[in-house]
Short mmCIF file of C-alpha atoms in Angstrom, two decimals:
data_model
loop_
_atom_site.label_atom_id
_atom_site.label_comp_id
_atom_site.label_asym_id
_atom_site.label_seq_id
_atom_site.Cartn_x
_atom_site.Cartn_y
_atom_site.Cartn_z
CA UNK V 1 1.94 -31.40 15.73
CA UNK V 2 2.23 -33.31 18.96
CA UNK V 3 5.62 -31.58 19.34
CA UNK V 4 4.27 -27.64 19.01
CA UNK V 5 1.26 -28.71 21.43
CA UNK V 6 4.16 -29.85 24.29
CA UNK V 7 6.47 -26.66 23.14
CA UNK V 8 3.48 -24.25 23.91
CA UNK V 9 2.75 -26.28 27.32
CA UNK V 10 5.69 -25.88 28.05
CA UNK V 11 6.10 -21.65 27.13
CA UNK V 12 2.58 -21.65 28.92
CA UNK V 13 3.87 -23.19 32.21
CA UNK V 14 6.83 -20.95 31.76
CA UNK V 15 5.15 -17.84 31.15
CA UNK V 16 2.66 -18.34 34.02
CA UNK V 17 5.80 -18.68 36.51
CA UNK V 18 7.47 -15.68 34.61
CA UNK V 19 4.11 -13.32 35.73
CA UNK V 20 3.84 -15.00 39.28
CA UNK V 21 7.84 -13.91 39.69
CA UNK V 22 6.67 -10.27 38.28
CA UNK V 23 4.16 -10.07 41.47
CA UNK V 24 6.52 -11.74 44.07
CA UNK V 25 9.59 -10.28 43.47
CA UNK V 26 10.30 -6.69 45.40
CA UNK V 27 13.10 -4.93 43.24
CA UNK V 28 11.30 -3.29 41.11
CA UNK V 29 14.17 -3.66 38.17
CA UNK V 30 13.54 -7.32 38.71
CA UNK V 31 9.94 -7.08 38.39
CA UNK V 32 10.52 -4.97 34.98
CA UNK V 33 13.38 -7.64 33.91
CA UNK V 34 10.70 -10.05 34.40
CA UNK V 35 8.44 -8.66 32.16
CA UNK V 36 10.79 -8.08 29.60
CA UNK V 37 11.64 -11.50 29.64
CA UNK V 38 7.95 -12.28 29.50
CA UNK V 39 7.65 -10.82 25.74
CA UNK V 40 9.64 -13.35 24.12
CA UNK V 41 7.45 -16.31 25.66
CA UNK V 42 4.63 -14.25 24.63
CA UNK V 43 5.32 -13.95 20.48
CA UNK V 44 6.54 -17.95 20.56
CA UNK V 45 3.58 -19.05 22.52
CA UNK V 46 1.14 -17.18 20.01
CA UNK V 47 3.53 -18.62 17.16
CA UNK V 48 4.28 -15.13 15.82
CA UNK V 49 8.13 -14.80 15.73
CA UNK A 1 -2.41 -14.32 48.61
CA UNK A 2 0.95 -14.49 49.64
CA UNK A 3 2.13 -12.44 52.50
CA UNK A 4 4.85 -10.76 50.03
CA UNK A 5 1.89 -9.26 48.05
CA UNK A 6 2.05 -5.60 49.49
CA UNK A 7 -0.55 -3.79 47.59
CA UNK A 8 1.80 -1.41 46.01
CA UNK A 9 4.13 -4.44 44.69
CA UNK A 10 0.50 -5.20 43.15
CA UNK A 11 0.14 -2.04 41.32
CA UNK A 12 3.53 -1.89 40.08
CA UNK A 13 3.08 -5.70 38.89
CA UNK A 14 0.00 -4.70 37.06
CA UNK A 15 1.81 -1.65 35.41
CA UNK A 16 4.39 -4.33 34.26
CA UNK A 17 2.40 -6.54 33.07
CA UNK A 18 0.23 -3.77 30.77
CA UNK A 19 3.48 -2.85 29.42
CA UNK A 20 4.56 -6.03 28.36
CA UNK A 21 0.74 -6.56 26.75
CA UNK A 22 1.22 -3.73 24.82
CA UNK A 23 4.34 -4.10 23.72
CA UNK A 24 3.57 -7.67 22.84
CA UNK A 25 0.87 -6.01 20.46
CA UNK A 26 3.06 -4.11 18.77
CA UNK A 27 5.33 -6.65 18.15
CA UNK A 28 2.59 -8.99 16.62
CA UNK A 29 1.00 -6.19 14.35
CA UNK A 30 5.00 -5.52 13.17
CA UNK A 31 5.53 -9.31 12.26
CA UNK A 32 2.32 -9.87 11.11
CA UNK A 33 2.73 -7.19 8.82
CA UNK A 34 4.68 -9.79 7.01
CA UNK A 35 2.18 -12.17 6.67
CA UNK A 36 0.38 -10.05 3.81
CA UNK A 37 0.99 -10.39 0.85
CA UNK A 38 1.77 -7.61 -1.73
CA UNK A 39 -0.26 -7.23 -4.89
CA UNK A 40 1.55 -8.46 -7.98
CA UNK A 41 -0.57 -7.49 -11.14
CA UNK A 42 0.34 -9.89 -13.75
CA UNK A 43 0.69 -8.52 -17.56
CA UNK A 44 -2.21 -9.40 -20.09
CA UNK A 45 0.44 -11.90 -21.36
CA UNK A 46 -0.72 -14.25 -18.86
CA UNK A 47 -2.60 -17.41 -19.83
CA UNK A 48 -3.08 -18.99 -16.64
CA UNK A 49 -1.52 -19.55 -12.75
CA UNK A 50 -2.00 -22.53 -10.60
CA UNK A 51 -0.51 -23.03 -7.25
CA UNK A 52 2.40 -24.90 -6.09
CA UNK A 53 0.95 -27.94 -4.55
CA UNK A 54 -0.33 -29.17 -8.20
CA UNK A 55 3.04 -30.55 -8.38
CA UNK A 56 2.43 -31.71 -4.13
CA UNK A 57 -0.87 -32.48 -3.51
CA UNK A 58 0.49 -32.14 0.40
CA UNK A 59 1.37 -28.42 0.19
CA UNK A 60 -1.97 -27.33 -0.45
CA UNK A 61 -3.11 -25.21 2.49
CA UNK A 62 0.69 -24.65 3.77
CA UNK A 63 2.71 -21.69 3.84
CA UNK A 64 5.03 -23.41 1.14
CA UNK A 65 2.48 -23.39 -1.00
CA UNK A 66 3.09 -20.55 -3.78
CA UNK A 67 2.08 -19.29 -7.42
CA UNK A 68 3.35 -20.62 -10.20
CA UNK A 69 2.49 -18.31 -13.35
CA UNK A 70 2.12 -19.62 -17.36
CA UNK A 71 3.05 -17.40 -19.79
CA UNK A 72 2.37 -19.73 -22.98
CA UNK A 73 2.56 -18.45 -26.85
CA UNK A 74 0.29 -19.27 -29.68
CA UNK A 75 3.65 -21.02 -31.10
CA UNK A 76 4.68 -23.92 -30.18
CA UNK A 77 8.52 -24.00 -28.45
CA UNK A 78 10.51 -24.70 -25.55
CA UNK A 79 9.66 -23.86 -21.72
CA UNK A 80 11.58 -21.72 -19.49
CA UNK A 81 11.12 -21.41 -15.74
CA UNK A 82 12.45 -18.44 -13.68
CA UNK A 83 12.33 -18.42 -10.19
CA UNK A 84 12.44 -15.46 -7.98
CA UNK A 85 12.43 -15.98 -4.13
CA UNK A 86 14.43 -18.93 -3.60
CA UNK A 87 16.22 -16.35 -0.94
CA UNK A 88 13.55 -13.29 -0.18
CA UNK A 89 16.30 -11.15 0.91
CA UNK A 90 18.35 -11.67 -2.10
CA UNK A 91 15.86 -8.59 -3.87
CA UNK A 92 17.19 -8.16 -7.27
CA UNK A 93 16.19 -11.75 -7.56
CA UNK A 94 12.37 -11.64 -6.56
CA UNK A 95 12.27 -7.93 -8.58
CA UNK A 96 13.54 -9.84 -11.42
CA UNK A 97 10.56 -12.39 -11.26
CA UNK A 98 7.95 -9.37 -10.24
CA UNK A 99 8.99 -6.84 -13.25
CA UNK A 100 8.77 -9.90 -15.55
CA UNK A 101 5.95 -11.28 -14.61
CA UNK A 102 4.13 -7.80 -14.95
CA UNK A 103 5.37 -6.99 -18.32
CA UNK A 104 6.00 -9.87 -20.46
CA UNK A 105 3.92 -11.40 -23.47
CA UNK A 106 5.32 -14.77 -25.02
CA UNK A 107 4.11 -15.42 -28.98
CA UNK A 108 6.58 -18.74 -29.14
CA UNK A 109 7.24 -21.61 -26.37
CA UNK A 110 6.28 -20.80 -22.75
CA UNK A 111 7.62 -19.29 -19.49
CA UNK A 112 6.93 -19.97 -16.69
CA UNK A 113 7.44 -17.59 -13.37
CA UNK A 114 7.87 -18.68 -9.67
CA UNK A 115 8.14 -15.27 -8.22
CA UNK A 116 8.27 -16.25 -4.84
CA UNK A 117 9.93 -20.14 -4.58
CA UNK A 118 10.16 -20.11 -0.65
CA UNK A 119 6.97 -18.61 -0.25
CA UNK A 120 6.82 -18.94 3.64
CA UNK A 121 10.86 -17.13 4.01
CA UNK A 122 8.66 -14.17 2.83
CA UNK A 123 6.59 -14.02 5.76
CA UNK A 124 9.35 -12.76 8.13
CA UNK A 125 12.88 -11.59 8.35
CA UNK A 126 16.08 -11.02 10.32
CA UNK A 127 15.73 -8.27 12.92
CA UNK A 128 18.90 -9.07 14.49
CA UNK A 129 20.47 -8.46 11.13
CA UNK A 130 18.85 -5.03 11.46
CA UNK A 131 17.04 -5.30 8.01
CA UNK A 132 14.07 -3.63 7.32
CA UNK A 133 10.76 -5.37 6.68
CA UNK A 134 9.83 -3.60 3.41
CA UNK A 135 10.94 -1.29 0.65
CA UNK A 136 9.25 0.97 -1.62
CA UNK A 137 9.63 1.62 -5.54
CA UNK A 138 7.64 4.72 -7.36
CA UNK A 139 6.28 3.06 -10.38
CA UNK A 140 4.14 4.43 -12.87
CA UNK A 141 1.28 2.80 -11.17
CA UNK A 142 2.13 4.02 -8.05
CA UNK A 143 3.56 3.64 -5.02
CA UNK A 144 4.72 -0.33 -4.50
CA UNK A 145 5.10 -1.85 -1.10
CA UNK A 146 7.41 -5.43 -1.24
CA UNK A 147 8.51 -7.72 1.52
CA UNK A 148 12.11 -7.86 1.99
CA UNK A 149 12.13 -11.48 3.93
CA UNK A 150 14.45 -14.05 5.13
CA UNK A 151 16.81 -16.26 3.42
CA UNK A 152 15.40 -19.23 5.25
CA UNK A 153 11.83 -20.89 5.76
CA UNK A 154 9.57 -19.47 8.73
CA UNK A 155 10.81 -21.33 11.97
CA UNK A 156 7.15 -20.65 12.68
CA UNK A 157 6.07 -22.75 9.67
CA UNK A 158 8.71 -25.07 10.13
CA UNK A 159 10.29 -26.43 12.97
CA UNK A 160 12.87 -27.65 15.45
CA UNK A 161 15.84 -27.42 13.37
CA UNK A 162 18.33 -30.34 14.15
CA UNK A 163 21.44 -29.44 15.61
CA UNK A 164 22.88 -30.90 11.99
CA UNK A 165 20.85 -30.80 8.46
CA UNK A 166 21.69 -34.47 6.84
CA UNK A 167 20.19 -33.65 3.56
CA UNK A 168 18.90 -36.57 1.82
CA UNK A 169 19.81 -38.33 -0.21
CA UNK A 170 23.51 -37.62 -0.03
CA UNK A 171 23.74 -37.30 3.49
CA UNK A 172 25.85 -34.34 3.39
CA UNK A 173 26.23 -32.68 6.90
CA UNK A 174 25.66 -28.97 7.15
CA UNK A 175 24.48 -26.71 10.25
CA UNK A 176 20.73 -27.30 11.44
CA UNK A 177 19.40 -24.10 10.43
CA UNK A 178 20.61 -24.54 6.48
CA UNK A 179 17.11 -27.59 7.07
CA UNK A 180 14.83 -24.22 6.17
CA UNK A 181 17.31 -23.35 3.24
CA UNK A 182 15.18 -24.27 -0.37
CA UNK A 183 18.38 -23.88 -2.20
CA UNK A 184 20.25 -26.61 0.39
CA UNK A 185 16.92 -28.92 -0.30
CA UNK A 186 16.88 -30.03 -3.71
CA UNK A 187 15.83 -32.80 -4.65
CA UNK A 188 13.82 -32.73 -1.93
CA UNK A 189 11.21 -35.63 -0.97
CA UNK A 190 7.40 -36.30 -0.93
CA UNK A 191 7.53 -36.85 3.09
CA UNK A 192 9.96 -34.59 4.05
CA UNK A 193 10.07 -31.50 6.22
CA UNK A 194 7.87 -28.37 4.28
CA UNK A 195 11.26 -27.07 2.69
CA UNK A 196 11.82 -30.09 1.23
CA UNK A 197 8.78 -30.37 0.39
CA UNK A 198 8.64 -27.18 -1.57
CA UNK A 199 11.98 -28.38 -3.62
CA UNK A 200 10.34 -31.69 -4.42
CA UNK A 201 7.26 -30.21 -5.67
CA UNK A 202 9.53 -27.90 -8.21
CA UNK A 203 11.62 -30.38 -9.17
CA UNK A 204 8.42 -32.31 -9.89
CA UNK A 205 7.43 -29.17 -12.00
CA UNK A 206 10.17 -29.35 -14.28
CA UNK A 207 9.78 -32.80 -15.21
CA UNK A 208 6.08 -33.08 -15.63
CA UNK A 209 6.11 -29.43 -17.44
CA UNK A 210 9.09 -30.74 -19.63
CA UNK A 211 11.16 -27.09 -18.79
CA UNK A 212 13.97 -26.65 -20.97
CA UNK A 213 16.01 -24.42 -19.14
CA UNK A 214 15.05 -23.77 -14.95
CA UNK A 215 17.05 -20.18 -14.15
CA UNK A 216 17.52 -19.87 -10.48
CA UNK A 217 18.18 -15.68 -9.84
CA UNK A 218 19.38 -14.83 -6.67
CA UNK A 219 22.39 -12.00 -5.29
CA UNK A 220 25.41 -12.42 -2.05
CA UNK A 221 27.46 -10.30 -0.84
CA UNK A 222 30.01 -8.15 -2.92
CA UNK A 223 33.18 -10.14 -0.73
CA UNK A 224 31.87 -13.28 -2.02
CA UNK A 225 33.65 -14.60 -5.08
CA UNK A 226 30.58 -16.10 -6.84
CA UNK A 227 29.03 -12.60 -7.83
CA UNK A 228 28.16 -11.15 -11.04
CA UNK A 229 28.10 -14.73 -11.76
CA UNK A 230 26.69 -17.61 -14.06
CA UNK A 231 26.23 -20.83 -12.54
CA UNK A 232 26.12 -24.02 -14.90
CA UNK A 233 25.86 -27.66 -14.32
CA UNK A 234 28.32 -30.28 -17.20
CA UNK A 235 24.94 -29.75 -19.40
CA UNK A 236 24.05 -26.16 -19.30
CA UNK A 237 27.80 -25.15 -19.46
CA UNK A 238 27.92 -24.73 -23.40
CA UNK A 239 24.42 -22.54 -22.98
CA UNK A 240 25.89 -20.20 -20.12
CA UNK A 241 29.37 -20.19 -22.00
CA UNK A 242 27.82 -18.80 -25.17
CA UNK A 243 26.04 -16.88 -23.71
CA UNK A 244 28.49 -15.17 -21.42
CA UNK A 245 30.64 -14.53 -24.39
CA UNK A 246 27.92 -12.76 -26.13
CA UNK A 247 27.56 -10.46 -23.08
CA UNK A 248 31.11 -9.91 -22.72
CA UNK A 249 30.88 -8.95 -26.09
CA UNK A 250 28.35 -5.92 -24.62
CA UNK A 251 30.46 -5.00 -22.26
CA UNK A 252 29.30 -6.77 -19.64
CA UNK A 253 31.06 -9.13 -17.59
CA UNK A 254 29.79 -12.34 -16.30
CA UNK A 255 32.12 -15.01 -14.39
CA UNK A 256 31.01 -18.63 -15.75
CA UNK A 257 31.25 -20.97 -12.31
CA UNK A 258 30.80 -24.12 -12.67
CA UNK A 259 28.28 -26.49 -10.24
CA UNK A 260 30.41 -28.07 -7.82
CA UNK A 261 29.52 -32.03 -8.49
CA UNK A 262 29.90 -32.44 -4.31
CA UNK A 263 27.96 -29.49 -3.14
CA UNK A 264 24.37 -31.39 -2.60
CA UNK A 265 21.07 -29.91 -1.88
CA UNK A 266 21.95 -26.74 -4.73
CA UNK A 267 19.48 -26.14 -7.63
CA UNK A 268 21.61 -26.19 -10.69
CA UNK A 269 23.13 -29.48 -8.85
CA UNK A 270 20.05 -31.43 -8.29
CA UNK A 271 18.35 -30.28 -11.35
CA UNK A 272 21.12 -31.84 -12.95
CA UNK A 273 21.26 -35.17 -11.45
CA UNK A 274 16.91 -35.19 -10.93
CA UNK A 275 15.63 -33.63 -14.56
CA UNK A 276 16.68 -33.10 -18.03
CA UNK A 277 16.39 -29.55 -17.91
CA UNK A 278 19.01 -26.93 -18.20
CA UNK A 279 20.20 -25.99 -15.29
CA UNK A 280 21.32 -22.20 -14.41
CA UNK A 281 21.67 -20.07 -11.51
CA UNK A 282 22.24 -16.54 -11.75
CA UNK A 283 23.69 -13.87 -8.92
CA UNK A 284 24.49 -10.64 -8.50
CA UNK A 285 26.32 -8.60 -6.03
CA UNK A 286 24.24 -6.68 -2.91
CA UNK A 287 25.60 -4.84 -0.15
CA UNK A 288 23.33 -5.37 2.10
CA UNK A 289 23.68 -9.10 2.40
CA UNK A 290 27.82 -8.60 3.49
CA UNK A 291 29.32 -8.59 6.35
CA UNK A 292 31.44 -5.59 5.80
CA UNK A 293 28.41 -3.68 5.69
CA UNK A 294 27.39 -0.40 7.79
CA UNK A 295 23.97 1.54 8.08
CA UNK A 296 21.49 -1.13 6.83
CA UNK A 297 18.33 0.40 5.60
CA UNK A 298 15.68 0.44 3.00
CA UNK A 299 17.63 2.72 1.14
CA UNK A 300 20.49 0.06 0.61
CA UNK A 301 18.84 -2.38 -0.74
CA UNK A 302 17.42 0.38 -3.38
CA UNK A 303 20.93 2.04 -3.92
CA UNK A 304 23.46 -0.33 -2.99
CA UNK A 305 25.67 2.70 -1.67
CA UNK A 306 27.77 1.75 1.39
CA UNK A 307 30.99 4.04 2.42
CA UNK A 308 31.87 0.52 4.05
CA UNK A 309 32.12 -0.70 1.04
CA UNK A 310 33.98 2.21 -0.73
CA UNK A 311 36.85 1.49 2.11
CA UNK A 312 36.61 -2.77 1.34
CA UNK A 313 36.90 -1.99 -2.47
CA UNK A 314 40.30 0.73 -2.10
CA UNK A 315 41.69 -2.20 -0.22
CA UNK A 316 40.60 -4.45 -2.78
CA UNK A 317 39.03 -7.38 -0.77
CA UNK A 318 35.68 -7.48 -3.00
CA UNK A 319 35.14 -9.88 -6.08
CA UNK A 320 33.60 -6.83 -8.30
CA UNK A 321 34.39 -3.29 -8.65
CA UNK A 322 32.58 -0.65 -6.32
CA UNK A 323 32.78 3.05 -5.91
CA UNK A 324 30.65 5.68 -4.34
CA UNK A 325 27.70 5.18 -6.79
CA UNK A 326 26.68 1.99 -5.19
CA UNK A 327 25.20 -1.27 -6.64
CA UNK A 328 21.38 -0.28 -7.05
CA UNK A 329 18.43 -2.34 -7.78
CA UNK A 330 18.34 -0.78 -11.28
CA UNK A 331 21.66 -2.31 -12.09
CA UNK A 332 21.44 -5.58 -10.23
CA UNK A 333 17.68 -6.37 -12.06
CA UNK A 334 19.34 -5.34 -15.44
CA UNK A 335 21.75 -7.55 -15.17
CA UNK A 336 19.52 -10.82 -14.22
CA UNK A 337 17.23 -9.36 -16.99
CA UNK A 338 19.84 -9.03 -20.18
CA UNK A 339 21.76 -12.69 -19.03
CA UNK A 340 17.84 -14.27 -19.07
CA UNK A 341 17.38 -12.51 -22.41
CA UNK A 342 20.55 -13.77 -23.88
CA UNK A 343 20.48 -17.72 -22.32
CA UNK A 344 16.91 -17.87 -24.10
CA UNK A 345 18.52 -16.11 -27.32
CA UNK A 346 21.45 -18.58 -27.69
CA UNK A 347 19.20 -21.80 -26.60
CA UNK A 348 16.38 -20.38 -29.47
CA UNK A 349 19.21 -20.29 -31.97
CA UNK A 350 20.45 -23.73 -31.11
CA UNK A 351 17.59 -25.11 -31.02
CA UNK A 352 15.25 -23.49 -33.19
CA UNK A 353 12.67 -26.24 -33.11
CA UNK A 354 12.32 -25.22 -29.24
CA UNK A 355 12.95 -21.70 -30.20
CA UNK A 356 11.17 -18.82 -27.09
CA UNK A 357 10.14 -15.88 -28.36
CA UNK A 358 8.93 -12.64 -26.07
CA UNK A 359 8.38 -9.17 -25.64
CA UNK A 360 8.13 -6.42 -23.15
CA UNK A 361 10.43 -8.11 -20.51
CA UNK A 362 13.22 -4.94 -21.10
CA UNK A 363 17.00 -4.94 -21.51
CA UNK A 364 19.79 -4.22 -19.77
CA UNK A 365 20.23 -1.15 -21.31
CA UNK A 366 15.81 0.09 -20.67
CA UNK A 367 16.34 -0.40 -16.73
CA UNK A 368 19.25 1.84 -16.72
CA UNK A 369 17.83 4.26 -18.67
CA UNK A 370 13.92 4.21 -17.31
CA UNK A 371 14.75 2.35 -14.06
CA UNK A 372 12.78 -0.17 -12.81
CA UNK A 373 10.25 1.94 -11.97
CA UNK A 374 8.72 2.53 -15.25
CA UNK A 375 8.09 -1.15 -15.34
CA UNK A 376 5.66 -1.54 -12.01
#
């Protein structure tokens, strides 16, 4: 239990740096490669896929 | 703010980020699809169910925890156990366990039905495999919905795999993802991780419910050379020998293979070196669990039909025949059905003391003709 509580921490700290990249960056295909990315991080930090 | 933050970076952020949110929902409302559970409507034949952790007090209130269905007769007589599941993409397995479980009535001994052994593998699947989620059969009741799941436990319900799966007790090696395989688990072990769990609680089962004979069903691919197959341990091998004869004598051909004694974590082995019961695994041959597959739909896990196939079979690199009518679910269930109906026929005639006797679980011969649909 300990262990999931540190993985989500961890896809929580990781997903809050994926959406601050998604407002910093200024190519737009990175911004949308960002947020692509950000889906995966998204279903694992819910503990859905 | 930072200085970077032009306002139309903003809005073009925001537009980003609402697309991810809503594809995010989608994705969650597609997986969590999985998480419900279809209706199985159990036959008036049934005396009671109680749930896997009876055997586990620890898997009560886990995702490994699972129904476990009596189907006892006024006689007295041996036990059988089926289980249907063990993989939840192997489907003539599970369909097996389902059509049996809402059709049979027992008058001598008792069976007992496990439709879904790795109850949590049901919960999702592999995408990246391209399989579909569900499929569909037109019974006489009406439209059915089943899962079509994975052949492993949830990594959601269980996890980090190791990067190598000792399994205990042998201590045989095998890749880290086989951890959330329930036929790599057995015997399994009180503290262990919930796959192992699961095993230990069945093995548990067999003892304390004194099962005779505990028939693992489950299918592989048509390449793979332990198809159409009957699966015996050094004490089940004169049952699954007689009986394959007597089917051969039908016309229908089942390969006897025997339990390898240094394959570990297998049903038929550890139910052989944990229990007294008789140990037997069934499989039969899918097409949509190979590799030499092509379009992978719902379709071919109903019809089996793969041109793929057709090509692998005129160069002859399959272990059973295959032309263009396929290897549907009709045939694959028939077959599990008339090898469980002759393995309790030759173990009630040698020992009739412990003799089974049931009805409306059909034969080979009733799926093909009514397919399984008549029977759900």
């Amino acid at each position: 239990m300990l262990l999931t509580w540190i993985y989500q921490l961890l896809l929580l700290f990781f997903s809050v740096l994926i959406v601050y990249d998604i407002f910093k960056e200024k190519s737009k295909l990175m911004q949308l490669t960002a947020a692509v990315a950000l889906i995966p991080f998204l279903l694992r930090l819910l503990m859905v896929k | 703010m930072n200085k970077n933050l032009s306002p139309k970076t903003n809005w073009f952020a925001v537009a980003c980020l609402l697309l991810v949110l809503m594809l995010t929902l989608k994705a969650i409302l597609d997986f969590r699809k999985m998480w419900i559970e279809e209706d199985l409507l159990p036959s008036s034949g049934l005396t009671r169910f109680v749930y896997l952790h009876e055997y586990h007090a620890p898997l009560e209130e886990t995702y490994g925890d699972t129904k476990v269905y009596f189907f006892e007769g006024k006689k007295p007589g041996g036990t059988v156990l089926l289980l249907g599941g063990t993989h939840p993409n192997e489907a003539a397995g599970f369909v097996t366990a389902y059509l049996m479980l809402e059709n049979l009535s027992v008058s001598a001994g008792r069976i007992i039905i496990i439709p879904q052994a790795n109850h949590s593998a049901f919960t999702h699947n592999d995408p990246q495999e391209g399989y579909p989620q569900f499929f569909e059969i037109e019974g006489v009741r009406g439209k059915r919905k089943f899962r079509y799941g994975s052949r492993i436990t949830n990594p959601v319900n269980q996890w980090p795999d190791p990067d190598i799966y000792l399994h205990y007790p042998s201590g045989q090696k095998l890749a880290g993802n086989e951890t959330r395989n329930l036929n790599r688990a057995y015997p399994g072990r009180p503290d262990g991780n919930l796959t192992e769990q699961v095993a230990y609680a069945i093995v548990n089962l067999i003892s304390e419910e004194k099962v005779d004979i505990a028939i693992d069903l489950h299918e592989a691919a048509p390449e793979y050379p332990v198809v159409n197959a009957i699966v015996s341990t050094a004490r089940s091998q004169d049952l699954a020998t007689e009986a394959a004869l007597e089917l051969a004598f039908e016309d229908l051909k089942y390969s006897l293979e025997p339990s390898p004694y240094n394959f570990r974590g297998l049903s038929h082995r550890e139910w052989e070196n944990f229990t007294s019961t008789f140990p037997v695994l069934m499989e039969t041959a899918n097409p949509i669990q190979g590799r030499l597959r092509g379009k992978t739909d719902e379709q071919l896990i109903l019809s089996g039909q793969d041109k793929m196939y057709q090509v692998a079979a005129r160069l002859g690199v399959l272990a059973v025949p295959y032309d263009s009518s396929g290897l549907a679910l009709n045939l694959r269930v028939a077959r599990h059905a008339e090898a469980f109906h002759k393995i309790v026929e030759v173990f009630s005639r040698n020992y009739p003391e412990q003799a089974i006797a049931f009805s409306g679980f059909p034969h080979y011969f009733e799926i093909l003709e009514h397919g399984i649909q008549k029977y759900f």
